[in-house]
Coordinates of C-alpha atoms and ligand atoms in Angstrom, one line a residue:
M99 CA -12.8 -17.2 19.4
I100 CA -13.8 -17.1 15.7
E101 CA -13.0 -20.3 13.9
Q102 CA -10.7 -19.6 10.9
V103 CA -13.1 -21.0 8.3
R104 CA -15.4 -19.5 5.6
R105 CA -19.0 -20.1 6.5
L106 CA -22.1 -18.6 4.8
R107 CA -25.4 -18.3 6.7
T108 CA -27.3 -16.2 4.2
E109 CA -26.9 -15.1 0.6
L110 CA -24.4 -12.3 0.3
P111 CA -25.2 -9.5 1.0
G112 CA -27.5 -10.7 3.8
P113 CA -30.5 -8.8 5.1
G114 CA -28.5 -6.9 7.7
S115 CA -26.1 -5.6 5.2
V116 CA -28.8 -4.7 2.7
A117 CA -30.6 -2.7 5.4
L118 CA -27.3 -0.9 6.3
A119 CA -26.6 -0.2 2.6
G120 CA -30.0 1.7 2.5
R121 CA -29.0 3.8 5.6
R122 CA -25.6 4.4 4.0
R123 CA -27.1 5.8 0.8
A124 CA -29.2 8.2 2.9
A125 CA -26.4 9.3 5.3
V126 CA -23.0 8.9 3.7
S127 CA -21.6 11.1 0.9
G128 CA -22.0 9.3 -2.4
A129 CA -18.4 10.4 -3.2
V130 CA -17.2 7.7 -0.8
A131 CA -17.5 4.5 -2.8
V132 CA -17.9 1.1 -1.1
G133 CA -16.3 -2.0 -2.8
N134 CA -18.1 -4.9 -1.2
E135 CA -21.2 -3.8 0.7
L136 CA -20.8 -6.4 3.4
Y137 CA -21.1 -4.7 6.8
I138 CA -18.7 -6.1 9.4
D139 CA -19.5 -6.9 13.0
R140 CA -16.3 -8.4 14.2
G141 CA -13.1 -10.0 13.1
E142 CA -10.3 -12.2 14.1
G143 CA -7.1 -13.3 12.3
A144 CA -8.0 -13.5 8.6
I145 CA -11.8 -13.9 9.2
L146 CA -14.3 -11.0 9.1
V147 CA -17.8 -11.7 10.4
D148 CA -20.6 -9.7 8.9
V149 CA -23.7 -8.4 10.6
D150 CA -25.7 -11.5 9.3
G151 CA -23.2 -13.9 10.9
N152 CA -21.4 -14.9 7.7
Q153 CA -17.7 -15.6 8.1
L154 CA -15.7 -14.1 5.2
I155 CA -12.0 -14.6 4.3
D156 CA -10.3 -11.3 4.1
L157 CA -7.8 -11.0 1.2
G158 CA -7.7 -7.3 1.4
S159 CA -6.7 -6.5 5.0
G160 CA -8.4 -3.2 4.8
I161 CA -6.0 -2.3 2.0
A162 CA -2.8 -3.8 3.5
V163 CA -3.4 -2.7 7.1
A164 CA -4.4 -5.8 9.0
S165 CA -1.1 -7.6 8.6
V166 CA -1.0 -8.9 12.1
G167 CA -4.6 -10.1 11.7
H168 CA -7.9 -8.6 13.0
A169 CA -8.2 -8.1 16.7
A170 CA -4.7 -9.5 17.4
P171 CA -4.8 -10.1 21.2
A172 CA -1.5 -8.2 21.8
V173 CA -2.8 -5.2 20.0
V174 CA -6.2 -5.3 21.7
A175 CA -4.4 -5.4 25.1
A176 CA -2.0 -2.6 24.3
V177 CA -4.9 -0.4 23.0
S178 CA -7.2 -1.0 26.0
E179 CA -4.3 -0.4 28.5
Q180 CA -3.2 2.8 26.8
A181 CA -6.8 4.1 26.4
A182 CA -7.4 3.6 30.1
R183 CA -4.3 5.6 30.9
F184 CA -4.8 8.5 28.5
E185 CA -6.0 8.8 24.9
H186 CA -4.5 12.1 23.9
T187 CA -2.3 14.9 25.1
C188 CA -0.9 16.1 21.7
F189 CA 2.8 15.3 21.5
M190 CA 3.7 18.9 20.8
V191 CA 2.0 20.1 24.0
T192 CA 3.0 17.4 26.6
P193 CA 4.9 14.5 25.1
Y194 CA 4.9 10.7 26.1
E195 CA 7.2 7.7 25.7
G196 CA 5.2 5.8 23.1
Y197 CA 5.8 8.4 20.4
V198 CA 9.5 8.3 21.0
E199 CA 9.7 4.6 21.1
V200 CA 7.8 4.2 17.7
C201 CA 10.3 6.6 16.2
E202 CA 13.2 4.5 17.7
Q203 CA 11.8 1.3 16.2
L204 CA 11.3 3.0 12.8
N205 CA 14.8 4.3 12.9
R206 CA 16.1 0.8 13.7
L207 CA 13.9 -1.1 11.2
T208 CA 14.0 1.0 8.0
P209 CA 16.8 0.3 5.5
G210 CA 20.3 1.7 6.1
A211 CA 22.6 2.1 9.2
H212 CA 22.9 5.9 9.0
E213 CA 21.7 8.2 11.7
K214 CA 17.9 8.7 11.3
R215 CA 15.0 10.7 12.7
T216 CA 11.3 10.1 12.4
A217 CA 8.1 12.2 12.7
L218 CA 4.6 10.8 13.1
F219 CA 1.4 11.6 11.3
N220 CA -2.2 10.2 10.8
S221 CA -2.4 8.9 7.2
G222 CA -0.3 7.8 4.3
A223 CA -1.1 10.9 2.3
E224 CA 0.0 13.0 5.2
A225 CA 3.3 11.1 5.4
V226 CA 4.0 11.5 1.7
E227 CA 3.2 15.2 1.9
N228 CA 5.5 15.7 4.8
A229 CA 8.3 13.7 3.1
V230 CA 8.1 16.3 0.3
K231 CA 8.1 19.1 2.8
V232 CA 11.4 17.9 4.4
A233 CA 13.0 17.3 1.0
R234 CA 12.1 20.8 0.0
A235 CA 13.4 22.3 3.3
Y236 CA 16.6 20.3 3.0
T237 CA 17.4 21.0 -0.7
G238 CA 15.9 24.5 -1.0
R239 CA 14.5 23.3 -4.4
P240 CA 10.9 23.1 -5.6
A241 CA 10.4 20.3 -8.0
V242 CA 9.1 16.8 -7.3
V243 CA 9.2 13.8 -9.7
A244 CA 6.5 11.1 -9.6
F245 CA 5.7 8.2 -11.9
D246 CA 3.0 6.9 -14.2
H247 CA 0.6 4.6 -12.3
A248 CA 1.6 6.3 -9.0
Y249 CA -0.7 6.5 -6.0
H250 CA 0.3 8.8 -3.1
G251 CA -3.0 10.0 -1.6
R252 CA -5.9 12.4 -1.8
T253 CA -4.7 15.7 -0.3
N254 CA -4.0 18.5 -2.7
L255 CA -0.2 17.8 -3.0
T256 CA -0.6 14.0 -3.1
M257 CA -3.4 14.3 -5.6
A258 CA -0.9 16.1 -7.8
L259 CA 1.6 13.2 -7.2
T260 CA -1.1 10.6 -8.0
A261 CA -1.3 9.7 -11.7
K262 CA -4.9 8.6 -12.2
V263 CA -7.6 11.2 -12.7
Q264 CA -10.6 8.9 -12.3
P265 CA -11.8 8.9 -9.6
Y266 CA -9.0 10.6 -7.5
K267 CA -8.7 13.9 -9.1
D268 CA -11.8 14.5 -11.2
G269 CA -13.2 18.0 -10.5
F270 CA -10.6 18.7 -7.7
G271 CA -8.1 20.9 -9.4
P272 CA -6.1 23.2 -9.5
F273 CA -3.4 20.9 -8.2
A274 CA -0.1 21.7 -6.5
P275 CA 2.5 23.0 -8.9
E276 CA 6.1 21.7 -9.5
V277 CA 5.1 18.1 -9.8
Y278 CA 6.5 16.3 -12.9
R279 CA 5.5 12.9 -14.2
V280 CA 7.8 10.4 -15.9
G281 CA 7.3 6.8 -17.1
M282 CA 7.4 3.8 -14.8
A283 CA 9.4 0.7 -15.7
Y284 CA 6.3 -1.5 -16.1
P285 CA 7.7 -4.8 -17.6
Y286 CA 4.4 -6.3 -18.8
R287 CA 3.5 -3.2 -20.9
W288 CA 7.0 -2.1 -21.9
P289 CA 6.9 -1.6 -25.7
T290 CA 10.2 -3.2 -26.4
G291 CA 9.7 -6.0 -23.9
P292 CA 10.6 -6.7 -20.2
E293 CA 14.3 -7.2 -20.7
R294 CA 15.1 -3.7 -21.8
C295 CA 12.5 -2.1 -19.6
A296 CA 14.7 -1.0 -16.6
E297 CA 17.5 0.6 -18.7
E298 CA 15.2 2.3 -21.3
A299 CA 12.8 3.6 -18.5
F300 CA 15.7 5.0 -16.6
A301 CA 17.2 6.6 -19.7
E302 CA 13.9 8.2 -20.5
F303 CA 13.6 9.4 -16.8
A304 CA 17.0 11.0 -16.8
A305 CA 16.6 12.7 -20.2
R306 CA 13.2 14.1 -19.4
V307 CA 14.1 15.4 -16.0
H308 CA 17.3 17.0 -17.5
V309 CA 15.4 18.7 -20.3
Q310 CA 12.1 19.6 -18.7
V311 CA 13.0 20.3 -15.0
G312 CA 16.8 20.5 -14.6
E313 CA 18.4 18.3 -12.0
E314 CA 19.4 21.3 -9.8
H315 CA 15.7 22.1 -9.3
V316 CA 14.6 18.7 -8.1
A317 CA 14.0 18.3 -4.4
A318 CA 12.7 14.7 -4.4
V319 CA 11.9 11.7 -6.5
V320 CA 8.9 9.9 -4.9
V321 CA 8.4 6.3 -5.8
E322 CA 6.5 3.2 -4.6
P323 CA 9.0 0.3 -4.6
I324 CA 6.0 -1.8 -5.8
Q325 CA 3.2 0.3 -7.0
G326 CA 0.0 -0.3 -5.2
E327 CA -3.3 1.2 -6.4
G328 CA -1.7 1.5 -9.9
G329 CA -1.7 -2.3 -10.3
F330 CA 0.9 -4.0 -8.1
I331 CA 3.5 -3.1 -10.7
V332 CA 6.9 -4.4 -9.7
P333 CA 9.5 -2.1 -11.4
A334 CA 11.8 -3.9 -13.7
P335 CA 14.9 -5.1 -11.7
G336 CA 17.5 -2.5 -11.6
F337 CA 15.3 0.5 -12.1
L338 CA 15.0 1.5 -8.5
S339 CA 18.8 1.2 -7.9
M340 CA 19.5 3.3 -11.0
L341 CA 17.0 6.0 -9.7
S342 CA 18.5 5.9 -6.2
A343 CA 22.1 6.3 -7.6
W344 CA 20.9 9.2 -9.9
C345 CA 19.4 10.9 -6.8
A346 CA 22.7 10.6 -4.9
E347 CA 24.6 12.0 -7.9
H348 CA 22.3 15.1 -8.1
G349 CA 21.7 15.8 -4.5
V350 CA 18.0 14.8 -4.9
V351 CA 16.1 13.2 -1.9
F352 CA 15.0 9.7 -2.8
V353 CA 11.6 9.2 -1.1
A354 CA 10.3 5.6 -0.9
D355 CA 6.6 5.5 -0.4
E356 CA 6.4 2.3 1.5
V357 CA 2.8 3.0 2.8
Q358 CA 1.4 -0.2 1.1
T359 CA 4.6 -2.3 0.9
G360 CA 6.0 -1.7 4.3
F361 CA 6.1 -3.8 7.5
C362 CA 6.8 -7.3 6.2
R363 CA 4.1 -7.3 3.4
T364 CA 6.5 -8.2 0.6
G365 CA 8.6 -10.7 2.6
D366 CA 11.0 -8.3 4.2
W367 CA 10.5 -5.3 6.5
F368 CA 10.5 -2.9 3.5
A369 CA 10.2 -3.5 -0.3
S370 CA 13.2 -1.2 -1.0
E371 CA 15.4 -3.8 0.6
F372 CA 15.0 -6.4 -2.3
E373 CA 17.2 -4.3 -4.5
G374 CA 19.4 -3.2 -1.7
V375 CA 18.1 0.4 -2.1
V376 CA 18.6 2.6 0.9
P377 CA 16.0 5.5 0.5
D378 CA 16.9 8.9 2.0
V379 CA 13.4 9.2 3.3
V380 CA 10.7 6.4 3.9
A381 CA 7.0 7.2 4.2
T382 CA 5.0 4.6 6.1
A383 CA 1.4 4.1 7.3
K384 CA -1.2 1.3 7.0
A385 CA 0.2 -1.8 8.7
L386 CA 2.4 0.3 11.0
G387 CA -0.5 1.0 13.4
G388 CA -1.7 -2.5 13.7
G389 CA -5.2 -1.3 12.6
L390 CA -5.2 2.1 14.2
P391 CA -4.4 5.2 12.2
L392 CA -0.7 6.1 12.3
A393 CA 1.8 7.2 9.7
A394 CA 5.5 8.1 9.7
V395 CA 8.3 9.8 7.8
T396 CA 11.7 8.4 8.6
G397 CA 14.9 9.7 7.1
R398 CA 18.5 10.8 7.2
A399 CA 18.9 13.0 10.3
E400 CA 20.2 16.0 8.5
I401 CA 17.2 15.9 6.1
M402 CA 14.6 15.3 8.8
D403 CA 16.1 18.1 11.0
A404 CA 16.1 20.6 8.1
P405 CA 12.8 22.2 8.6
V406 CA 12.5 24.9 11.3
P407 CA 11.4 23.7 14.8
G408 CA 7.6 23.6 14.7
G409 CA 7.6 23.1 10.9
L410 CA 6.2 19.6 11.2
G411 CA 3.4 18.3 13.4
G412 CA -0.3 18.1 13.8
T413 CA -2.8 17.7 16.7
F414 CA -3.3 14.0 16.4
G415 CA 0.0 12.9 14.9
G416 CA 1.4 10.0 16.8
N417 CA -1.6 9.5 18.9
P418 CA -0.7 7.5 22.1
V419 CA -3.3 4.8 21.5
S420 CA -2.1 4.4 17.9
C421 CA 1.5 4.3 19.1
A422 CA 0.7 1.5 21.7
A423 CA -0.9 -0.5 18.9
A424 CA 2.1 0.1 16.6
L425 CA 4.6 -1.1 19.3
A426 CA 2.5 -4.2 19.8
A427 CA 2.1 -4.9 16.1
I428 CA 5.9 -4.4 15.4
S429 CA 6.8 -6.7 18.2
M430 CA 4.4 -9.3 16.8
M431 CA 5.9 -8.9 13.3
E432 CA 9.3 -9.7 14.9
S433 CA 8.3 -12.5 17.3
H434 CA 6.1 -14.3 14.7
D435 CA 8.5 -13.7 11.8
L436 CA 5.7 -12.2 9.7
A437 CA 8.2 -11.4 6.9
G438 CA 8.9 -15.2 6.6
A439 CA 5.1 -15.7 6.7
A440 CA 4.7 -13.3 3.8
R441 CA 7.3 -15.1 1.8
R442 CA 5.5 -18.5 2.4
I443 CA 2.2 -16.8 1.4
G444 CA 3.9 -15.5 -1.7
E445 CA 5.0 -19.0 -2.7
V446 CA 1.5 -20.4 -2.4
L447 CA 0.0 -17.4 -4.3
T448 CA 2.5 -17.6 -7.0
S449 CA 2.1 -21.3 -7.8
R450 CA -1.7 -21.1 -7.5
L451 CA -2.0 -18.0 -9.6
C452 CA 0.4 -19.3 -12.3
A453 CA -1.7 -22.4 -12.5
L454 CA -4.7 -20.2 -13.0
A455 CA -2.8 -18.4 -15.7
D456 CA -2.2 -21.7 -17.6
R457 CA -5.9 -22.4 -17.4
F458 CA -7.3 -18.9 -18.2
P459 CA -5.7 -16.9 -21.1
Q460 CA -7.4 -13.8 -19.6
L461 CA -4.6 -13.8 -16.9
G462 CA -2.1 -11.6 -18.9
D463 CA 0.3 -11.3 -16.0
V464 CA 0.9 -12.7 -12.5
R465 CA 3.0 -10.4 -10.4
G466 CA 3.9 -9.0 -7.0
R467 CA 6.0 -10.2 -4.1
G468 CA 5.3 -12.0 -0.9
A469 CA 1.8 -11.4 0.4
M470 CA 1.3 -8.6 -2.2
M471 CA 0.3 -10.4 -5.4
A472 CA -2.0 -9.7 -8.3
I473 CA -3.3 -10.9 -11.6
E474 CA -3.8 -8.5 -14.5
L475 CA -6.8 -9.4 -16.6
V476 CA -6.8 -8.8 -20.4
V477 CA -9.0 -9.7 -23.4
P478 CA -7.5 -12.9 -24.7
D479 CA -7.2 -11.7 -28.3
G480 CA -3.4 -11.7 -28.6
T481 CA -3.1 -8.1 -27.4
T482 CA -2.8 -6.9 -23.9
R483 CA -6.1 -5.0 -24.0
P484 CA -7.3 -4.4 -20.3
D485 CA -10.5 -6.1 -19.2
P486 CA -11.8 -4.1 -16.2
A487 CA -15.3 -5.6 -16.5
L488 CA -13.8 -9.1 -15.9
A489 CA -11.8 -7.8 -12.8
K490 CA -15.1 -6.4 -11.5
A491 CA -17.0 -9.6 -12.1
V492 CA -14.3 -11.7 -10.4
V493 CA -14.2 -9.5 -7.3
A494 CA -18.0 -9.6 -7.2
G495 CA -18.1 -13.4 -7.6
C496 CA -15.6 -13.8 -4.8
A497 CA -17.6 -11.5 -2.6
R498 CA -20.8 -13.5 -3.2
R499 CA -18.9 -16.6 -2.1
G500 CA -17.5 -14.9 1.1
V501 CA -14.0 -13.9 0.0
V502 CA -13.1 -10.2 0.2
M503 CA -10.8 -9.1 -2.6
L504 CA -10.0 -5.7 -4.2
A505 CA -9.5 -4.6 -7.7
C506 CA -6.9 -2.0 -8.7
G507 CA -4.8 -0.8 -11.6
T508 CA -4.7 2.3 -13.9
Y509 CA -7.1 0.4 -16.2
G510 CA -9.1 -1.1 -13.3
N511 CA -8.2 -4.6 -14.6
V512 CA -6.1 -5.9 -11.8
V513 CA -7.3 -8.2 -9.0
R514 CA -5.0 -8.0 -5.9
M515 CA -4.5 -10.2 -2.9
L516 CA -3.3 -8.7 0.4
P517 CA -4.1 -11.3 3.1
P518 CA -3.3 -10.8 6.7
L519 CA 0.1 -12.3 7.2
V520 CA -1.2 -14.5 9.9
I521 CA -3.7 -16.3 7.5
E522 CA -3.8 -20.1 8.0
P523 CA -2.7 -22.1 5.0
A524 CA -6.0 -24.0 4.6
L525 CA -7.9 -20.6 4.6
L526 CA -5.6 -19.2 1.9
E527 CA -6.2 -22.4 -0.2
D528 CA -9.9 -22.1 0.2
A529 CA -9.9 -18.5 -0.9
L530 CA -7.9 -19.4 -4.0
D531 CA -10.4 -22.2 -4.8
V532 CA -13.1 -19.5 -4.7
L533 CA -11.0 -17.3 -7.0
A534 CA -10.8 -20.1 -9.5
E535 CA -14.6 -20.6 -9.3
A536 CA -15.2 -16.9 -9.7
L537 CA -12.9 -16.8 -12.8
A538 CA -14.5 -19.9 -14.3
E539 CA -18.0 -18.2 -13.8
A540 CA -16.9 -14.9 -15.2
T541 CA -15.0 -16.0 -18.3
Ligands
LIG141 N1 0.8 5.8 -0.7 C1 1.5 3.7 -1.7 O1 -1.1 2.9 -1.2 C2 -3.2 4.4 0.2 C3 -6.0 4.3 -0.8 C4 -7.3 3.8 -1.4 P1 -3.9 7.0 3.1 N2 -3.7 3.4 -0.6 C5 -5.1 3.1 -0.5 C6 -8.2 5.0 -1.6 O2 -9.0 4.9 -2.6 O3 -8.1 6.0 -0.9 C7 -1.8 4.9 -0.1 C8 -0.8 4.1 -0.8 C9 0.4 4.6 -1.0 C10 -0.1 6.6 0.0 C11 -1.4 6.2 0.3 C12 -2.3 7.1 1.0 O4 -2.5 6.6 2.3 O5 -3.6 6.5 4.5 O6 -5.0 6.4 2.4 O7 -3.8 8.5 3.1

């Protein structure tokens, strides 16, 4: 049992982490960047224990993965039991029940009551890439529309879909063709103000696609219902429904990338549900596997069945141990009402972050939903000039005090909070006290 409290035994990083950092520099590609160089030995709930015995509060969940908490007993038991039976056969060679059951659960839980089918993969990028494959096979069209501030992964096609060149695309081209980028309805930075954002952004989208691509050439629109790496941008209300209606009108597959937002994170099973949007295809990963790598594409049966048999797959996709972990995690999300927990976390985060915004003019915007909330940091000079150095200093200040937080955003000036949904209220309050200290120190 790890007591759910923050407790520092050394300065951070401690000697064990410093030694491992030296080994990392000698062994690991420098292209893999490390945010907080605190090496983890074990974890439980919302606490990570580093190699020096320091107990850290995790407000990152390994980028929205550990929603059911670290080492959740039900997940650990399911993983051990499955590993002892068999770890791998490859579903395409000799199948097993866990894969089928995860697909059944996803067909049941994703938005919409229509007939659905699912295929399993290993990573979020792979899920998004396969969503585009099915959309192309179904429509017979080549083009894909993605948005400013989008993040969809690091494979060749998903790099093309991802908006930001630094660090994701620098030196890695040429990129996949037939990807078109349009503006996102980003209320905080919309030139004419947040009220007109949804309608103007949609009008611009429709006009640009009509002129530059042609509706009849578009296979899919790919969108994160709340943008993640791009800065926790919640599209202006109405924008997603207008996109979805436009897709239906033009025979375009509406793909929701729910990799970061899915599985109770935003206070419902999926973030698309807040606007009543029913995506044709949903890409999921991260929290789905309860900490093990697993990803999925779920969609309308006729779309998912469009590629030729054998057209989708992969050696490890839907690994049996990952499927066992996913089934345990999904069952825990239901039995513990983790969507409700995310909504309660969202209330605490909103009120504490808004109080910080009253105190620090550097907090230009507080946004997000449920247990996916962020602050956007700006230079307090009457403009909205991004302050990435401040975001970096705040994240570092939190890390030194034993709270793991992540920066994000197109301009690197957003600090995001993604606690495990099982975090205890006192622990969340403590982490937010630390955030206030770190902000006071850095401003
Ligand atoms: N779609 C919406 O958030 C992964 C990646 C961080 P993978 N986000 C974290 C990094 O620097 O690599 C993500 C996402 C959305 C797709 C992905 C890709 O998921 O499992 O990392 O491939």
